PDB file of C-alpha atoms in Angstrom:
ATOM      1  CA  MET A 821      23.545  54.734 116.778  1.00 66.00           C
ATOM      2  CA  ALA A 822      25.832  56.190 114.184  1.00 72.00           C
ATOM      3  CA  ARG A 823      25.523  59.602 115.815  1.00 78.00           C
ATOM      4  CA  GLU A 824      26.419  58.103 119.186  1.00 74.00           C
ATOM      5  CA  ARG A 825      29.397  56.315 117.639  1.00 70.00           C
ATOM      6  CA  ASP A 826      30.587  59.559 115.994  1.00 73.00           C
ATOM      7  CA  LEU A 827      30.331  61.504 119.272  1.00 72.00           C
ATOM      8  CA  ARG A 828      32.249  58.730 121.055  1.00 70.00           C
ATOM      9  CA  PHE A 829      34.939  58.835 118.387  1.00 69.00           C
ATOM     10  CA  ARG A 830      35.363  62.626 118.575  1.00 71.00           C
ATOM     11  CA  VAL A 831      35.450  62.679 122.443  1.00 70.00           C
ATOM     12  CA  VAL A 832      37.869  59.748 122.774  1.00 67.00           C
ATOM     13  CA  THR A 833      40.222  60.937 120.045  1.00 70.00           C
ATOM     14  CA  ARG A 834      40.422  64.461 121.599  1.00 70.00           C
ATOM     15  CA  VAL A 835      41.198  63.033 125.010  1.00 61.00           C
ATOM     16  CA  GLN A 836      43.863  60.761 123.448  1.00 62.00           C
ATOM     17  CA  ARG A 837      45.458  63.383 121.208  1.00 65.00           C
ATOM     18  CA  TYR A 838      45.689  66.179 123.761  1.00 66.00           C
ATOM     19  CA  LEU A 839      45.950  64.367 127.122  1.00 60.00           C
ATOM     20  CA  ALA A 840      46.671  60.689 127.124  1.00 58.00           C
ATOM     21  CA  ASN A 841      49.090  60.350 124.227  1.00 57.00           C
ATOM     22  CA  PRO A 842      51.414  63.185 125.096  1.00 61.00           C
ATOM     23  CA  LEU A 843      51.832  61.808 128.619  1.00 56.00           C
ATOM     24  CA  THR A 844      52.128  58.125 127.492  1.00 63.00           C
ATOM     25  CA  ARG A 845      54.743  58.923 124.801  1.00 55.00           C
ATOM     26  CA  ARG A 846      57.104  60.184 127.554  1.00 59.00           C
ATOM     27  CA  LEU A 847      57.038  56.886 129.437  1.00 58.00           C
ATOM     28  CA  PRO A 848      60.344  55.140 128.475  1.00 60.00           C
ATOM     29  CA  PHE A 849      58.943  51.600 128.279  1.00 64.00           C
ATOM     30  CA  HIS A 850      55.586  52.227 126.747  1.00 77.00           C
ATOM     31  CA  THR A 851      55.011  50.649 123.369  1.00 91.00           C
ATOM     32  CA  LEU A 852      54.889  53.211 120.464  1.00 93.00           C
ATOM     33  CA  VAL A 853      54.372  52.975 116.779  1.00 96.00           C
ATOM     34  CA  GLU A 854      56.063  55.588 114.641  1.00 97.00           C
ATOM     35  CA  THR A 855      54.627  56.313 111.196  1.00 98.00           C
ATOM     36  CA  THR A 856      55.520  58.986 108.592  1.00 98.00           C
ATOM     37  CA  GLY A 857      52.834  61.732 108.356  1.00 97.00           C
ATOM     38  CA  ARG A 858      51.267  61.294 105.008  1.00 96.00           C
ATOM     39  CA  THR A 859      51.128  65.104 104.301  1.00 95.00           C
ATOM     40  CA  SER A 860      53.763  66.507 106.540  1.00 96.00           C
ATOM     41  CA  GLY A 861      56.395  63.759 106.079  1.00 97.00           C
ATOM     42  CA  LEU A 862      57.258  64.124 109.757  1.00 96.00           C
ATOM     43  CA  PRO A 863      57.483  61.211 112.256  1.00 97.00           C
ATOM     44  CA  ARG A 864      54.254  60.624 114.203  1.00 94.00           C
ATOM     45  CA  ARG A 865      54.432  58.545 117.369  1.00 92.00           C
ATOM     46  CA  THR A 866      51.295  56.877 118.795  1.00 91.00           C
ATOM     47  CA  PRO A 867      51.066  54.829 121.965  1.00 89.00           C
ATOM     48  CA  VAL A 868      49.633  51.275 121.217  1.00 92.00           C
ATOM     49  CA  GLY A 869      49.007  48.195 123.194  1.00 90.00           C
ATOM     50  CA  GLY A 870      50.318  45.138 121.401  1.00 94.00           C
ATOM     51  CA  ARG A 871      52.544  42.130 121.619  1.00 95.00           C
ATOM     52  CA  ARG A 872      55.645  40.889 119.825  1.00 95.00           C
ATOM     53  CA  VAL A 873      55.269  37.290 118.574  1.00 95.00           C
ATOM     54  CA  GLY A 874      58.505  36.100 117.006  1.00 95.00           C
ATOM     55  CA  ARG A 875      59.441  38.489 114.197  1.00 96.00           C
ATOM     56  CA  ALA A 876      56.039  40.238 114.162  1.00 97.00           C
ATOM     57  CA  PHE A 877      54.313  42.833 116.386  1.00 97.00           C
ATOM     58  CA  TRP A 878      50.544  42.731 116.560  1.00 98.00           C
ATOM     59  CA  PHE A 879      48.102  45.377 117.763  1.00 96.00           C
ATOM     60  CA  VAL A 880      44.518  46.444 117.091  1.00 96.00           C
ATOM     61  CA  SER A 881      43.340  49.904 116.037  1.00 94.00           C
ATOM     62  CA  GLU A 882      40.144  51.154 117.762  1.00 90.00           C
ATOM     63  CA  TYR A 883      38.873  53.129 114.739  1.00 88.00           C
ATOM     64  CA  GLY A 884      40.294  51.302 111.700  1.00 92.00           C
ATOM     65  CA  ASP A 885      40.905  53.486 108.767  1.00 91.00           C
ATOM     66  CA  LYS A 886      39.532  56.555 110.666  1.00 89.00           C
ATOM     67  CA  SER A 887      42.742  56.444 112.787  1.00 90.00           C
ATOM     68  CA  GLN A 888      45.349  58.906 111.618  1.00 92.00           C
ATOM     69  CA  TYR A 889      48.171  56.410 112.142  1.00 95.00           C
ATOM     70  CA  VAL A 890      46.325  53.774 110.043  1.00 97.00           C
ATOM     71  CA  ARG A 891      45.949  56.383 107.215  1.00 97.00           C
ATOM     72  CA  ASN A 892      49.723  57.088 107.551  1.00 98.00           C
ATOM     73  CA  ILE A 893      50.333  53.334 107.242  1.00 98.00           C
ATOM     74  CA  GLN A 894      48.145  53.132 104.124  1.00 98.00           C
ATOM     75  CA  ALA A 895      50.348  55.928 102.545  1.00 98.00           C
ATOM     76  CA  ASP A 896      53.619  54.479 103.735  1.00 98.00           C
ATOM     77  CA  PRO A 897      53.811  51.032 105.512  1.00 98.00           C
ATOM     78  CA  ARG A 898      57.388  51.544 106.734  1.00 98.00           C
ATOM     79  CA  VAL A 899      57.264  52.053 110.488  1.00 98.00           C
ATOM     80  CA  ARG A 900      59.186  51.763 113.708  1.00 98.00           C
ATOM     81  CA  VAL A 901      57.921  50.080 116.874  1.00 97.00           C
ATOM     82  CA  ARG A 902      59.276  50.813 120.364  1.00 94.00           C
ATOM     83  CA  VAL A 903      58.955  47.630 122.420  1.00 93.00           C
ATOM     84  CA  GLY A 904      60.554  47.381 125.804  1.00 90.00           C
ATOM     85  CA  GLY A 905      62.435  50.666 125.359  1.00 90.00           C
ATOM     86  CA  ARG A 906      64.039  49.445 122.108  1.00 94.00           C
ATOM     87  CA  TRP A 907      63.227  50.670 118.510  1.00 95.00           C
ATOM     88  CA  HIS A 908      62.664  48.163 115.675  1.00 97.00           C
ATOM     89  CA  HIS A 909      62.103  48.877 112.028  1.00 98.00           C
ATOM     90  CA  GLY A 910      59.288  47.034 110.207  1.00 98.00           C
ATOM     91  CA  THR A 911      56.662  46.974 107.597  1.00 98.00           C
ATOM     92  CA  ALA A 912      52.981  47.382 108.760  1.00 98.00           C
ATOM     93  CA  HIS A 913      50.185  45.320 107.201  1.00 98.00           C
ATOM     94  CA  LEU A 914      46.533  46.089 107.709  1.00 98.00           C
ATOM     95  CA  MET A 915      44.645  42.793 108.388  1.00 98.00           C
ATOM     96  CA  PRO A 916      40.899  43.453 107.800  1.00 97.00           C
ATOM     97  CA  SER A 917      40.153  39.640 107.542  1.00 97.00           C
ATOM     98  CA  ASP A 918      41.712  38.949 110.979  1.00 97.00           C
ATOM     99  CA  ASP A 919      39.253  38.508 113.874  1.00 96.00           C
ATOM    100  CA  SER A 920      40.223  41.617 115.834  1.00 95.00           C
ATOM    101  CA  ARG A 921      38.211  40.636 118.923  1.00 93.00           C
ATOM    102  CA  ALA A 922      39.902  37.319 119.082  1.00 95.00           C
ATOM    103  CA  ARG A 923      43.237  38.996 118.499  1.00 96.00           C
ATOM    104  CA  LEU A 924      42.577  41.261 121.530  1.00 94.00           C
ATOM    105  CA  ARG A 925      42.349  38.231 123.779  1.00 93.00           C
ATOM    106  CA  SER A 926      45.959  37.497 123.076  1.00 93.00           C
ATOM    107  CA  LEU A 927      47.184  41.076 123.621  1.00 90.00           C
ATOM    108  CA  PRO A 928      47.808  43.011 126.904  1.00 88.00           C
ATOM    109  CA  ARG A 929      44.601  43.016 128.952  1.00 86.00           C
ATOM    110  CA  MET A 930      44.385  46.701 130.016  1.00 80.00           C
ATOM    111  CA  ASN A 931      44.767  48.066 126.549  1.00 80.00           C
ATOM    112  CA  SER A 932      42.576  45.333 125.019  1.00 86.00           C
ATOM    113  CA  ALA A 933      39.746  46.262 127.427  1.00 85.00           C
ATOM    114  CA  ALA A 934      39.962  49.951 126.461  1.00 82.00           C
ATOM    115  CA  VAL A 935      40.077  49.161 122.730  1.00 84.00           C
ATOM    116  CA  ARG A 936      36.894  46.916 123.119  1.00 84.00           C
ATOM    117  CA  LEU A 937      35.181  49.546 125.250  1.00 78.00           C
ATOM    118  CA  PHE A 938      35.888  52.660 123.049  1.00 79.00           C
ATOM    119  CA  GLY A 939      36.489  51.059 119.626  1.00 80.00           C
ATOM    120  CA  THR A 940      33.851  51.347 116.811  1.00 82.00           C
ATOM    121  CA  ASN A 941      35.772  49.849 113.838  1.00 89.00           C
ATOM    122  CA  LEU A 942      38.423  47.410 115.057  1.00 94.00           C
ATOM    123  CA  LEU A 943      41.272  46.654 112.693  1.00 97.00           C
ATOM    124  CA  THR A 944      44.203  44.269 113.325  1.00 97.00           C
ATOM    125  CA  VAL A 945      47.664  45.559 112.333  1.00 98.00           C
ATOM    126  CA  ARG A 946      50.727  43.269 111.985  1.00 98.00           C
ATOM    127  CA  VAL A 947      54.165  44.761 111.729  1.00 98.00           C
ATOM    128  CA  ASP A 948      56.834  42.485 110.228  1.00 98.00           C
ATOM    129  CA  LEU A 949      60.008  43.366 112.117  1.00 97.00           C
ATOM    130  CA  SER A 950      63.270  43.631 110.067  1.00 94.00           C
ATOM    131  CA  ASP A 951      65.679  43.934 113.017  1.00 76.00           C
TER     132      ASP A 951
END
C-alpha cells in the first residue's frame, strides 16, 4: 500500500510540475498561491483550488507536508493568493486538526474531486488575507 502511494505521488507530482501547473499558471483567472522558496528565496506559484470566505482563503493540499509549497509555508507563512485575477497578501496557516474531507465539500467541485482521487495525505490550509 505504501509503495503504491509513493508511486502515485511521484507520477502525479511529475505531471503537475512539468505539464499541468505550467499551463494552468498562464490562465489569467486561475487561483494561485505564491510562496517564497525556502532555499532559493524566489517566488513559487502553484495552482490551487480553493474558496474565499470573508477575509480568509481556504484550500486543501493533496500531499500535506510532502508538498513543496507546504514546506515553503512552514519556512515562511507570508504568501500571496490570486483570486479572480487579483492578488491578495496574507498569512498561511496549516490546519492539521481540520477535517480536510469535509472542507473539500465546501470547495470547488472539480478540484476537490481531483484532490480526493490523487491525495494521500490531505491537509487544510487557511490564508488570512490582509488586503
